[in-house]
PDB file of C-alpha atoms in Angstrom:
ATOM      1  CA  MET A 267      -6.267 159.394  92.822  1.00 81.00           C
ATOM      2  CA  ASP A 268      -4.724 161.689  90.120  1.00 88.00           C
ATOM      3  CA  ASP A 269      -6.193 159.009  87.500  1.00 90.00           C
ATOM      4  CA  GLU A 270      -9.760 159.195  88.865  1.00 92.00           C
ATOM      5  CA  ILE A 271      -9.766 163.045  88.473  1.00 93.00           C
ATOM      6  CA  ALA A 272      -8.324 162.855  85.573  1.00 92.00           C
ATOM      7  CA  ASN A 273     -10.864 160.717  84.180  1.00 93.00           C
ATOM      8  CA  ARG A 274     -13.470 162.610  85.706  1.00 94.00           C
ATOM      9  CA  SER A 275     -12.255 165.643  84.269  1.00 95.00           C
ATOM     10  CA  GLU A 276     -12.165 164.293  80.940  1.00 95.00           C
ATOM     11  CA  GLU A 277     -15.848 162.873  81.269  1.00 96.00           C
ATOM     12  CA  LEU A 278     -17.319 166.278  82.456  1.00 95.00           C
ATOM     13  CA  LEU A 279     -15.406 167.713  79.217  1.00 96.00           C
ATOM     14  CA  ARG A 280     -17.002 165.365  77.003  1.00 96.00           C
ATOM     15  CA  ASP A 281     -20.085 165.853  78.502  1.00 95.00           C
ATOM     16  CA  MET A 282     -19.954 169.724  78.497  1.00 96.00           C
ATOM     17  CA  TYR A 283     -19.171 169.496  75.053  1.00 96.00           C
ATOM     18  CA  GLY A 284     -21.964 167.066  73.623  1.00 95.00           C
ATOM     19  CA  ARG A 285     -24.201 169.704  75.430  1.00 95.00           C
ATOM     20  CA  THR A 286     -22.540 172.676  73.473  1.00 94.00           C
ATOM     21  CA  VAL A 287     -22.979 171.012  70.297  1.00 94.00           C
ATOM     22  CA  SER A 288     -25.815 170.381  71.070  1.00 93.00           C
ATOM     23  CA  LEU A 289     -27.323 173.854  72.127  1.00 89.00           C
ATOM     24  CA  LEU A 290     -25.831 175.193  68.536  1.00 89.00           C
ATOM     25  CA  ARG A 291     -27.379 172.250  66.632  1.00 90.00           C
ATOM     26  CA  SER A 292     -31.074 173.356  68.070  1.00 93.00           C
ATOM     27  CA  HIS A 293     -30.083 177.196  67.675  1.00 93.00           C
ATOM     28  CA  HIS A 294     -28.437 176.979  64.205  1.00 93.00           C
ATOM     29  CA  ALA A 295     -30.834 179.585  62.841  1.00 93.00           C
ATOM     30  CA  ALA A 296     -30.143 182.110  65.764  1.00 93.00           C
ATOM     31  CA  LEU A 297     -26.143 181.680  65.625  1.00 93.00           C
ATOM     32  CA  PHE A 298     -26.493 181.866  61.790  1.00 93.00           C
ATOM     33  CA  LYS A 299     -28.235 184.719  62.090  1.00 93.00           C
ATOM     34  CA  ALA A 300     -26.065 186.411  64.929  1.00 93.00           C
ATOM     35  CA  VAL A 301     -23.154 185.417  62.390  1.00 93.00           C
ATOM     36  CA  LYS A 302     -24.490 187.438  59.522  1.00 93.00           C
ATOM     37  CA  VAL A 303     -24.992 190.381  61.747  1.00 93.00           C
ATOM     38  CA  LEU A 304     -21.847 190.645  63.382  1.00 93.00           C
ATOM     39  CA  LEU A 305     -20.092 190.293  60.106  1.00 92.00           C
ATOM     40  CA  ASN A 306     -22.075 193.124  58.615  1.00 90.00           C
ATOM     41  CA  GLN A 307     -22.035 195.236  61.925  1.00 89.00           C
ATOM     42  CA  LYS A 308     -18.911 194.179  63.347  1.00 89.00           C
ATOM     43  CA  GLU A 309     -20.149 194.342  66.741  1.00 90.00           C
ATOM     44  CA  ILE A 310     -23.454 192.882  68.830  1.00 89.00           C
ATOM     45  CA  ASN A 311     -24.932 193.714  72.190  1.00 91.00           C
ATOM     46  CA  GLY A 312     -26.799 192.041  74.495  1.00 90.00           C
ATOM     47  CA  GLU A 313     -30.033 193.471  73.448  1.00 90.00           C
ATOM     48  CA  GLU A 314     -29.777 192.198  69.795  1.00 90.00           C
ATOM     49  CA  ILE A 315     -28.444 188.549  70.893  1.00 90.00           C
ATOM     50  CA  ASP A 316     -31.627 188.424  73.185  1.00 91.00           C
ATOM     51  CA  PHE A 317     -33.730 189.436  70.226  1.00 90.00           C
ATOM     52  CA  ILE A 318     -32.163 187.162  68.007  1.00 91.00           C
ATOM     53  CA  LEU A 319     -32.529 184.278  70.354  1.00 91.00           C
ATOM     54  CA  ASN A 320     -36.577 185.381  70.807  1.00 90.00           C
ATOM     55  CA  MET A 321     -36.885 185.723  66.922  1.00 89.00           C
ATOM     56  CA  TYR A 322     -35.379 182.188  66.271  1.00 92.00           C
ATOM     57  CA  PRO A 323     -36.098 179.973  69.072  1.00 92.00           C
ATOM     58  CA  PRO A 324     -34.714 176.201  69.264  1.00 93.00           C
ATOM     59  CA  GLN A 325     -35.372 174.040  66.213  1.00 92.00           C
ATOM     60  CA  THR A 326     -35.929 177.262  63.816  1.00 91.00           C
ATOM     61  CA  PRO A 327     -35.282 176.239  60.204  1.00 92.00           C
ATOM     62  CA  LEU A 328     -32.544 177.754  58.863  1.00 91.00           C
ATOM     63  CA  ASN A 329     -34.135 178.280  55.627  1.00 90.00           C
ATOM     64  CA  LEU A 330     -36.086 181.383  57.634  1.00 88.00           C
ATOM     65  CA  VAL A 331     -32.570 183.469  57.664  1.00 89.00           C
ATOM     66  CA  LEU A 332     -31.540 182.310  54.326  1.00 87.00           C
ATOM     67  CA  GLU A 333     -34.729 184.036  52.766  1.00 90.00           C
ATOM     68  CA  GLU A 334     -34.202 187.108  54.495  1.00 88.00           C
ATOM     69  CA  GLU A 335     -33.810 190.113  52.006  1.00 87.00           C
ATOM     70  CA  ASN A 336     -30.559 190.902  54.395  1.00 87.00           C
ATOM     71  CA  PRO A 337     -30.094 188.326  56.873  1.00 86.00           C
ATOM     72  CA  GLY A 338     -26.878 190.517  58.428  1.00 89.00           C
ATOM     73  CA  ASN A 339     -29.334 193.526  59.136  1.00 86.00           C
ATOM     74  CA  LEU A 340     -31.449 194.354  62.507  1.00 83.00           C
ATOM     75  CA  ALA A 341     -31.753 198.017  61.113  1.00 65.00           C
ATOM     76  CA  PHE A 342     -35.639 197.144  62.503  1.00 60.00           C
ATOM     77  CA  ILE A 343     -34.600 197.050  65.868  1.00 59.00           C
ATOM     78  CA  LYS A 344     -32.891 199.909  65.890  1.00 55.00           C
ATOM     79  CA  GLN A 345     -35.868 201.484  64.529  1.00 56.00           C
ATOM     80  CA  GLU A 346     -37.915 200.050  67.215  1.00 60.00           C
ATOM     81  CA  GLN A 347     -35.603 201.133  69.926  1.00 57.00           C
ATOM     82  CA  ALA A 348     -35.734 204.816  68.629  1.00 57.00           C
ATOM     83  CA  GLU A 349     -39.379 204.809  68.521  1.00 61.00           C
ATOM     84  CA  GLU A 350     -39.489 203.894  72.055  1.00 62.00           C
ATOM     85  CA  GLN A 351     -37.184 206.059  72.831  1.00 59.00           C
ATOM     86  CA  GLU A 352     -39.143 208.903  71.346  1.00 62.00           C
ATOM     87  CA  GLN A 353     -42.276 207.590  72.767  1.00 66.00           C
ATOM     88  CA  LEU A 354     -40.472 208.110  76.230  1.00 63.00           C
ATOM     89  CA  LEU A 355     -39.313 211.347  75.721  1.00 65.00           C
ATOM     90  CA  LEU A 356     -42.601 212.794  74.546  1.00 69.00           C
ATOM     91  CA  THR A 357     -44.057 211.028  77.779  1.00 70.00           C
ATOM     92  CA  ARG A 358     -41.370 212.919  80.344  1.00 66.00           C
ATOM     93  CA  SER A 359     -41.740 216.261  78.314  1.00 60.00           C
ATOM     94  CA  THR A 360     -45.640 216.353  78.092  1.00 57.00           C
ATOM     95  CA  PRO A 361     -46.454 218.492  81.307  1.00 57.00           C
ATOM     96  CA  GLU A 362     -48.945 216.433  83.829  1.00 54.00           C
ATOM     97  CA  THR A 363     -52.189 217.787  84.071  1.00 45.00           C
ATOM     98  CA  LEU A 364     -53.643 218.042  87.914  1.00 46.00           C
TER      99      LEU A 364
END
């Protein structure tokens, strides 16, 4: 029984390892972008990761990231967020018409 469990566990681990490697390979550009951002910013949040995954879907050529002027920069995201927050504040502070 112990051997069966050990064999099945090993089989599951190999399968999960294979899936993980496959996902990392198919998302190579997004992974590389995230690493560049982490090296630049020292931290990354969930929204930024989602943005990166959306901007660099599976099978995106790595050259797209390598050709960027500053691949470790996500300043444009922060600019977009600031503009959205400003718009939200303007909407909330504008008196409603009756």
